mmCIF file of C-alpha atoms in Angstrom:
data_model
loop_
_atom_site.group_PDB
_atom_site.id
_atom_site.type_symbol
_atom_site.label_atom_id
_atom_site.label_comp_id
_atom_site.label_asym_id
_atom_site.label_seq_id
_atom_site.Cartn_x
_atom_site.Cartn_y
_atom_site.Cartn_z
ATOM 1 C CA UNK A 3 -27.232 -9.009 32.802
ATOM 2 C CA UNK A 4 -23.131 -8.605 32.862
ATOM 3 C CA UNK A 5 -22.392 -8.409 36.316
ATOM 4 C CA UNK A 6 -18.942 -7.418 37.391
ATOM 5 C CA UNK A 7 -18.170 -6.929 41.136
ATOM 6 C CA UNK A 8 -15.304 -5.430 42.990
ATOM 7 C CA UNK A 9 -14.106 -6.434 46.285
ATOM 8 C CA UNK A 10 -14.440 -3.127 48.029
ATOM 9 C CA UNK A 11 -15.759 0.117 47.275
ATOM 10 C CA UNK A 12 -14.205 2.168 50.097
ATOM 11 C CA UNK A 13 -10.448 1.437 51.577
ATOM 12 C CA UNK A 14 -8.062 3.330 53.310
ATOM 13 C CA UNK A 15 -4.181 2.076 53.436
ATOM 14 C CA UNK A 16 -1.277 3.164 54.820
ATOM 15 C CA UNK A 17 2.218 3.977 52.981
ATOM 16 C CA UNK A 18 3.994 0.956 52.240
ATOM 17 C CA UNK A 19 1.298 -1.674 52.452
ATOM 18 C CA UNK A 20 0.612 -4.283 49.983
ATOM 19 C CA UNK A 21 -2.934 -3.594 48.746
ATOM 20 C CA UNK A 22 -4.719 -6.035 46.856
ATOM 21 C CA UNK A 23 -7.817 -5.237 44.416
ATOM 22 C CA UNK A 24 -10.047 -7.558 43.777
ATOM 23 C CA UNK A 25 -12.568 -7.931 40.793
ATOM 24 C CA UNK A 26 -15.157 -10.925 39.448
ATOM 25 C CA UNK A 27 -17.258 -10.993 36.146
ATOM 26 C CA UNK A 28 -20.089 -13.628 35.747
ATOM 27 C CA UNK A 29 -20.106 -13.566 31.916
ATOM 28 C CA UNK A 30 -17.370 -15.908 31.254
ATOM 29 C CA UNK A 31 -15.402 -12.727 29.395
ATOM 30 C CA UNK A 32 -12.115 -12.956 27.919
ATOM 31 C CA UNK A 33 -10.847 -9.357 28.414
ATOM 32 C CA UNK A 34 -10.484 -7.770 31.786
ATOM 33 C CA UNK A 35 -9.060 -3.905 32.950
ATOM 34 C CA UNK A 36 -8.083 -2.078 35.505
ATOM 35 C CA UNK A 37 -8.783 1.858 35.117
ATOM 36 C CA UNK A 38 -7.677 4.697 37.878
ATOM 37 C CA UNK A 39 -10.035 7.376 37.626
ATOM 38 C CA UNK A 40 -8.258 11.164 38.488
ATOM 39 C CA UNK A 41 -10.088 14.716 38.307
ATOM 40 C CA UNK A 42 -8.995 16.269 35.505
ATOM 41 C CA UNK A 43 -7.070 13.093 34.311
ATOM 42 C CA UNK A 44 -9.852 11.037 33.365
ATOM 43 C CA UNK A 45 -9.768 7.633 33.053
ATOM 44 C CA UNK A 46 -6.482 5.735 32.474
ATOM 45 C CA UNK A 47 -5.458 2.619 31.855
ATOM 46 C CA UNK A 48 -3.312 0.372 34.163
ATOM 47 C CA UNK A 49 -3.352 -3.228 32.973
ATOM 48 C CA UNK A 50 -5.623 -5.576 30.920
ATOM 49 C CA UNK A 51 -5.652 -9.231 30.424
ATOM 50 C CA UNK A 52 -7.049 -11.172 27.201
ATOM 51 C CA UNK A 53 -6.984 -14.610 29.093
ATOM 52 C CA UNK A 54 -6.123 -16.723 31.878
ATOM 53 C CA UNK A 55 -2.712 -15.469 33.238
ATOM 54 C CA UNK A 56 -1.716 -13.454 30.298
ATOM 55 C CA UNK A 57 -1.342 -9.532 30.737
ATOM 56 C CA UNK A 58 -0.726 -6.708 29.018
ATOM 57 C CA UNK A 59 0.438 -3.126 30.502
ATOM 58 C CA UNK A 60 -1.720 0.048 29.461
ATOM 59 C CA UNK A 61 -0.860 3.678 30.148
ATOM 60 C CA UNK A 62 0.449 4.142 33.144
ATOM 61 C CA UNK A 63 1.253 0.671 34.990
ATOM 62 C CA UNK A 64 3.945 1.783 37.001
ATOM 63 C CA UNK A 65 3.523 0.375 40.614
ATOM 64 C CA UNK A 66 0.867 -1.696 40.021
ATOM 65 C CA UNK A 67 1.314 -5.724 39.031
ATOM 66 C CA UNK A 68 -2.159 -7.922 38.206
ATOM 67 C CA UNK A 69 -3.038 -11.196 38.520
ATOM 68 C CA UNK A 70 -5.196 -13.653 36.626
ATOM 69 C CA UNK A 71 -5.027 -17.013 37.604
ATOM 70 C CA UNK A 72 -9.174 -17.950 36.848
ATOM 71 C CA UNK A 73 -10.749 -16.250 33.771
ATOM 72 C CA UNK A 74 -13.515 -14.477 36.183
ATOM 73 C CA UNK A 75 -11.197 -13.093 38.315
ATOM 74 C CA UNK A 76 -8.326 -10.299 38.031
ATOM 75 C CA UNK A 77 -6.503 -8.467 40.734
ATOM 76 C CA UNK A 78 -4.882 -5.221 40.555
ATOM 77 C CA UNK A 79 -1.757 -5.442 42.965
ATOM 78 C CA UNK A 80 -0.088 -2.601 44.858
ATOM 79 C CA UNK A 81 3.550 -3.321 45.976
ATOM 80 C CA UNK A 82 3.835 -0.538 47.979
ATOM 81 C CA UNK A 83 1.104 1.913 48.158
ATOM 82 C CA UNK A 84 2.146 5.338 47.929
ATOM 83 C CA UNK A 85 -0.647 8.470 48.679
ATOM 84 C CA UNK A 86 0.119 9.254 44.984
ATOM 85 C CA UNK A 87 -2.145 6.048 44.514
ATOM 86 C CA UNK A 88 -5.435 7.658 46.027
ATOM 87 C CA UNK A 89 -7.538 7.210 43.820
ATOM 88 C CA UNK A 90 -10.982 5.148 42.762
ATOM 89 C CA UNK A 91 -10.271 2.217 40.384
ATOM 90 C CA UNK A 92 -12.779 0.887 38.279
ATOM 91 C CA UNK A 93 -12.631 -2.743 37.072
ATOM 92 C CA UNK A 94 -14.052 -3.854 32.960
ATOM 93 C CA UNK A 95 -14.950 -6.554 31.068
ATOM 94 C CA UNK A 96 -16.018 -7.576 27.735
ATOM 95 C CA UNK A 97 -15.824 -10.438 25.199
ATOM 96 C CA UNK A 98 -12.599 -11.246 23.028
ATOM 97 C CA UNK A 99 -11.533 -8.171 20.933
ATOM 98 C CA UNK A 100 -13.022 -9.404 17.399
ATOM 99 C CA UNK A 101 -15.910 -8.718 18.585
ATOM 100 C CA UNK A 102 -17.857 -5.408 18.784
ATOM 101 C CA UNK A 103 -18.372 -5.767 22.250
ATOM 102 C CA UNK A 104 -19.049 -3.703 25.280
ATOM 103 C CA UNK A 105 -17.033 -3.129 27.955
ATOM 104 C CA UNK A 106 -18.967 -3.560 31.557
ATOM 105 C CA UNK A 107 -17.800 -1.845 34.373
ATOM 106 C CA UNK A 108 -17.651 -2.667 38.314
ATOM 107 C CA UNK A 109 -19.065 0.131 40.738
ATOM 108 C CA UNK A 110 -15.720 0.722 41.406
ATOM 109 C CA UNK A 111 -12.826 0.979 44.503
ATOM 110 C CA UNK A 112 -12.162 3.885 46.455
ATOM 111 C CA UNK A 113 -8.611 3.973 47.881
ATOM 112 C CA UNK A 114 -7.005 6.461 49.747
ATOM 113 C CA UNK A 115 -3.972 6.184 50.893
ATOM 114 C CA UNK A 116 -2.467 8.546 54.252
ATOM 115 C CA UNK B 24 -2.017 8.857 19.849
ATOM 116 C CA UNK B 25 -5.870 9.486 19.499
ATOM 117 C CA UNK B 26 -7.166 12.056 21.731
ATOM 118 C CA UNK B 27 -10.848 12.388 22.907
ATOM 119 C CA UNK B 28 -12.412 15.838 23.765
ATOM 120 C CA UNK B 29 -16.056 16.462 25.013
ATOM 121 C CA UNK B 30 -17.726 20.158 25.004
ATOM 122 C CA UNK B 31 -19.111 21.057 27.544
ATOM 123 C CA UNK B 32 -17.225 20.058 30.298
ATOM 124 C CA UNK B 33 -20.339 20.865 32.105
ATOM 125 C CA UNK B 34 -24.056 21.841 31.450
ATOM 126 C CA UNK B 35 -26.850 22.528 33.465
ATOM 127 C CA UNK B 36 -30.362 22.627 31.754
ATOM 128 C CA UNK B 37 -34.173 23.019 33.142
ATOM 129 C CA UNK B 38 -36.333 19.995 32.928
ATOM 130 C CA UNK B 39 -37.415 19.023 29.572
ATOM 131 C CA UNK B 40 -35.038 20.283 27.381
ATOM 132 C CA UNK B 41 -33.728 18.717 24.606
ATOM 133 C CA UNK B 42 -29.615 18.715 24.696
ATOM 134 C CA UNK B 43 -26.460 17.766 22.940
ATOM 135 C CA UNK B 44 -23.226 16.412 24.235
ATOM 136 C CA UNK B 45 -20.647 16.408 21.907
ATOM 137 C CA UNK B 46 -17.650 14.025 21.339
ATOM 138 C CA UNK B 47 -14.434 14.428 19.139
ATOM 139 C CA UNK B 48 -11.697 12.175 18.368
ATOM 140 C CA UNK B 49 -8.327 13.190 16.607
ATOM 141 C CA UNK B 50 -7.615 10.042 14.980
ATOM 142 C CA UNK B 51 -10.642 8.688 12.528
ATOM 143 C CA UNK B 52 -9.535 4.782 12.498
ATOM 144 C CA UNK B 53 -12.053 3.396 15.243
ATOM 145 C CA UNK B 54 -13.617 0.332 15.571
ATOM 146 C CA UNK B 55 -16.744 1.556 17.562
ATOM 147 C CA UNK B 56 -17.581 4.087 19.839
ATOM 148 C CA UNK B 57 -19.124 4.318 23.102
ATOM 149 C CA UNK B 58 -21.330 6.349 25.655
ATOM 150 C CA UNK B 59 -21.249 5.831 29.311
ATOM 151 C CA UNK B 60 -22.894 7.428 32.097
ATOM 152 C CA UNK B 61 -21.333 7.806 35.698
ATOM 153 C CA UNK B 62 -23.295 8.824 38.525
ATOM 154 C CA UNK B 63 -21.214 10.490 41.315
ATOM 155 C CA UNK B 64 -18.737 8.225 43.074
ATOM 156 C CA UNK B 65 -20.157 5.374 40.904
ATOM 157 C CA UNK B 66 -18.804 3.365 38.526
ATOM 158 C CA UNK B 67 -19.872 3.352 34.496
ATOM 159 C CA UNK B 68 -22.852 2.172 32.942
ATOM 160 C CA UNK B 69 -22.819 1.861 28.818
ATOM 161 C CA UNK B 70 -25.793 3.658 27.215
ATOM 162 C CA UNK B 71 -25.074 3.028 23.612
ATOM 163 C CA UNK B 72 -22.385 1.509 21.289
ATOM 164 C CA UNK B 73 -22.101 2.526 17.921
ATOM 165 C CA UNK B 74 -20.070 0.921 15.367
ATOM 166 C CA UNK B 75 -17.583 2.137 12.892
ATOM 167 C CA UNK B 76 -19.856 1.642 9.717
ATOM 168 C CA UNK B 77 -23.207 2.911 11.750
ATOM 169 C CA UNK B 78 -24.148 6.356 11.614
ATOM 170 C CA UNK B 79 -26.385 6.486 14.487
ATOM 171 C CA UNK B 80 -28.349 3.839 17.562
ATOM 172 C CA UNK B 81 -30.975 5.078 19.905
ATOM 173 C CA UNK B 82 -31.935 3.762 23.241
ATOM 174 C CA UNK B 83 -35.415 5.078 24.581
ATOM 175 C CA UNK B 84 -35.043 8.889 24.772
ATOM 176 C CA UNK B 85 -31.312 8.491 23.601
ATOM 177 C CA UNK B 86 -29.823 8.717 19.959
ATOM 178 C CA UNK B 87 -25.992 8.501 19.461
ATOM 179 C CA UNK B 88 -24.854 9.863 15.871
ATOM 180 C CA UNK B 89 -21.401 9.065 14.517
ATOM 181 C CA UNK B 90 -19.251 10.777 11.627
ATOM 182 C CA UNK B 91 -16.279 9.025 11.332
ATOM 183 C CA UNK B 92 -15.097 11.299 9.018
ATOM 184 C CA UNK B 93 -14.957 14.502 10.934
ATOM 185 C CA UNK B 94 -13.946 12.480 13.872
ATOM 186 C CA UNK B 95 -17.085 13.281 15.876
ATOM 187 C CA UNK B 96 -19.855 11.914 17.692
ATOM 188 C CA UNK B 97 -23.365 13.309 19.363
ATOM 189 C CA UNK B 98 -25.424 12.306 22.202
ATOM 190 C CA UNK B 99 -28.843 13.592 21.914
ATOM 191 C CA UNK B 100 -31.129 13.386 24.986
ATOM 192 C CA UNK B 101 -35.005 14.095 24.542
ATOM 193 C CA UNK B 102 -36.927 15.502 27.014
ATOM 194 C CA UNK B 103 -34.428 15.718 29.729
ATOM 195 C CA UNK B 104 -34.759 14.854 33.546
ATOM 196 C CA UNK B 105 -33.516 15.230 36.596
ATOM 197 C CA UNK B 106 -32.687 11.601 36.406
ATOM 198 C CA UNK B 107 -30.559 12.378 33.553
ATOM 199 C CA UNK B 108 -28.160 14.333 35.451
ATOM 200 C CA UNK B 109 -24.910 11.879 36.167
ATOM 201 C CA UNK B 110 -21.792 12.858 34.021
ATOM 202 C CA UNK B 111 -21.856 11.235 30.292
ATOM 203 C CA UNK B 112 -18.367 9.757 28.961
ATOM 204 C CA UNK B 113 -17.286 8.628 25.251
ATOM 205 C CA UNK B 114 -14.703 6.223 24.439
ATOM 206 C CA UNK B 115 -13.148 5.188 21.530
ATOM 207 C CA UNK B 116 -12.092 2.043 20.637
ATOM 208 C CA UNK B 117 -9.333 2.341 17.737
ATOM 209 C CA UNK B 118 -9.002 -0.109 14.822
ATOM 210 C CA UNK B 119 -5.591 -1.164 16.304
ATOM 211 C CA UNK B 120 -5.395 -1.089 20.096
ATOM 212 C CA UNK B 121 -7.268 -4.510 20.219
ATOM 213 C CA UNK B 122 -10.177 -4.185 23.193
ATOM 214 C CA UNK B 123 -8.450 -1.060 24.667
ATOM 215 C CA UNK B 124 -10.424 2.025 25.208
ATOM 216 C CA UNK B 125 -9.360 6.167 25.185
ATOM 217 C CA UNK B 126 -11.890 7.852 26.940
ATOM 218 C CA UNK B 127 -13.029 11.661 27.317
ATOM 219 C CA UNK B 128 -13.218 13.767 30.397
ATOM 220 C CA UNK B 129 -17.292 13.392 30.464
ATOM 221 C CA UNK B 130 -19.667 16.322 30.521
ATOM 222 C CA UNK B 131 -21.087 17.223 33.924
ATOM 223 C CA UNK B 132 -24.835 17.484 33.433
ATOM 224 C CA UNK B 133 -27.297 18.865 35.631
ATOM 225 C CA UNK B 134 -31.201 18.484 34.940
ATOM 226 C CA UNK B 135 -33.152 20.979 37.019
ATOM 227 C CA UNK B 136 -36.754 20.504 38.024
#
């Protein structure tokens, strides 16, 4: 079984701080996203990342950076949180695009941010 | 920019019943599509995959239909139960946004015993 992990599923921040996301696939995947999930919004994409520290931006990637220095691992980065960021952020993975292939999703981060 | 609708928003249904969620896309050129389930304050699990040349997959008490065409896609749930109820989102994946995904607002579905 895909397992993808995420580093926290509840945290609460403060304006200003640097918040660091943190998510890890076992399945040796290529592709890796970031997602904010909003009521009414849906789900949106932030960043994604075909391969070891290459990135591409998605929707809405504005105050966010990302990280992937090891292909199991990719971190969504918060400058400076702002409580416009509350949100719960869900993390994906799935095998190189030519593929049909699935996307597997982490159980997900729930930030809020006072 | 392809656009993903699902009707109902939400649905609430006594045990047993047979039900249809319902899935549209604006833009036709997909490479697949795909059902998820979310339970609440959970994150997504895939139920089915279907790709651009299938017309339909099943999973246990789960069929998925796809018309390309017509930009639409089914999920049909037999015998429905109160483990059913999470919220059910599609996603399309187009034919030229590489691995990236445009998902629906999900349908709400309750299963009552």
């Amino acid at each position: 079984d895909v397992k993808v992990t995420q580093s926290s599923r509840y945290l609460v921040k403060r304006t200003g701080e640097k918040v660091f996301l943190e998510c890890v696939q076992d399945m040796d995947h290529e592709n890796m996203f970031w997602y904010r999930q909003d009521p009414g919004l849906g789900l949106r994409l932030i960043y994604f990342s075909y391969d070891v520290k290459m990135k591409e931006k998605g929707d809405i990637p504005e105050g966010y950076s990302v990280s992937r220095e090891k292909k199991e691992r990719f971190s969504l980065i918060l400058e400076s949180a702002s409580t416009n960021q509350t949100s719960m952020y869900l993390c994906a993975s799935s095998l190189w695009a030519a593929g049909p292939y699935e996307q597997y999703f982490g159980p997900g981060t729930r930030l809020t941010v006072t | 920019k392809q656009e993903v609708t699902q009707i109902p928003a939400a649905l609430s249904v006594p045990e047993g019943e047979n039900l249809v969620l319902n899935c549209s896309f604006t833009d036709s050129a997909i490479y697949n599509l795909q059902w998820f389930r979310q339970d609440p304050g959970k994150g997504l699990t895939s139920l089915l995959l279907i790709q651009s040349s299938q017309r339909e997959q099943t999973s246990g008490r789960l069929n998925a239909s796809l018309d390309k065409s017509s930009g639409r896609s089914t999920l049909y749930i037999a015998a429905s139960q109160p483990g059913d109820s999470a919220t059910y989102l599609c996603a399309v994946r187009e034919e030229t946004s590489g691995s990236r995904l445009t998902f629906g607002e999900g349908t709400q579905l309750t299963v009552n015993p």
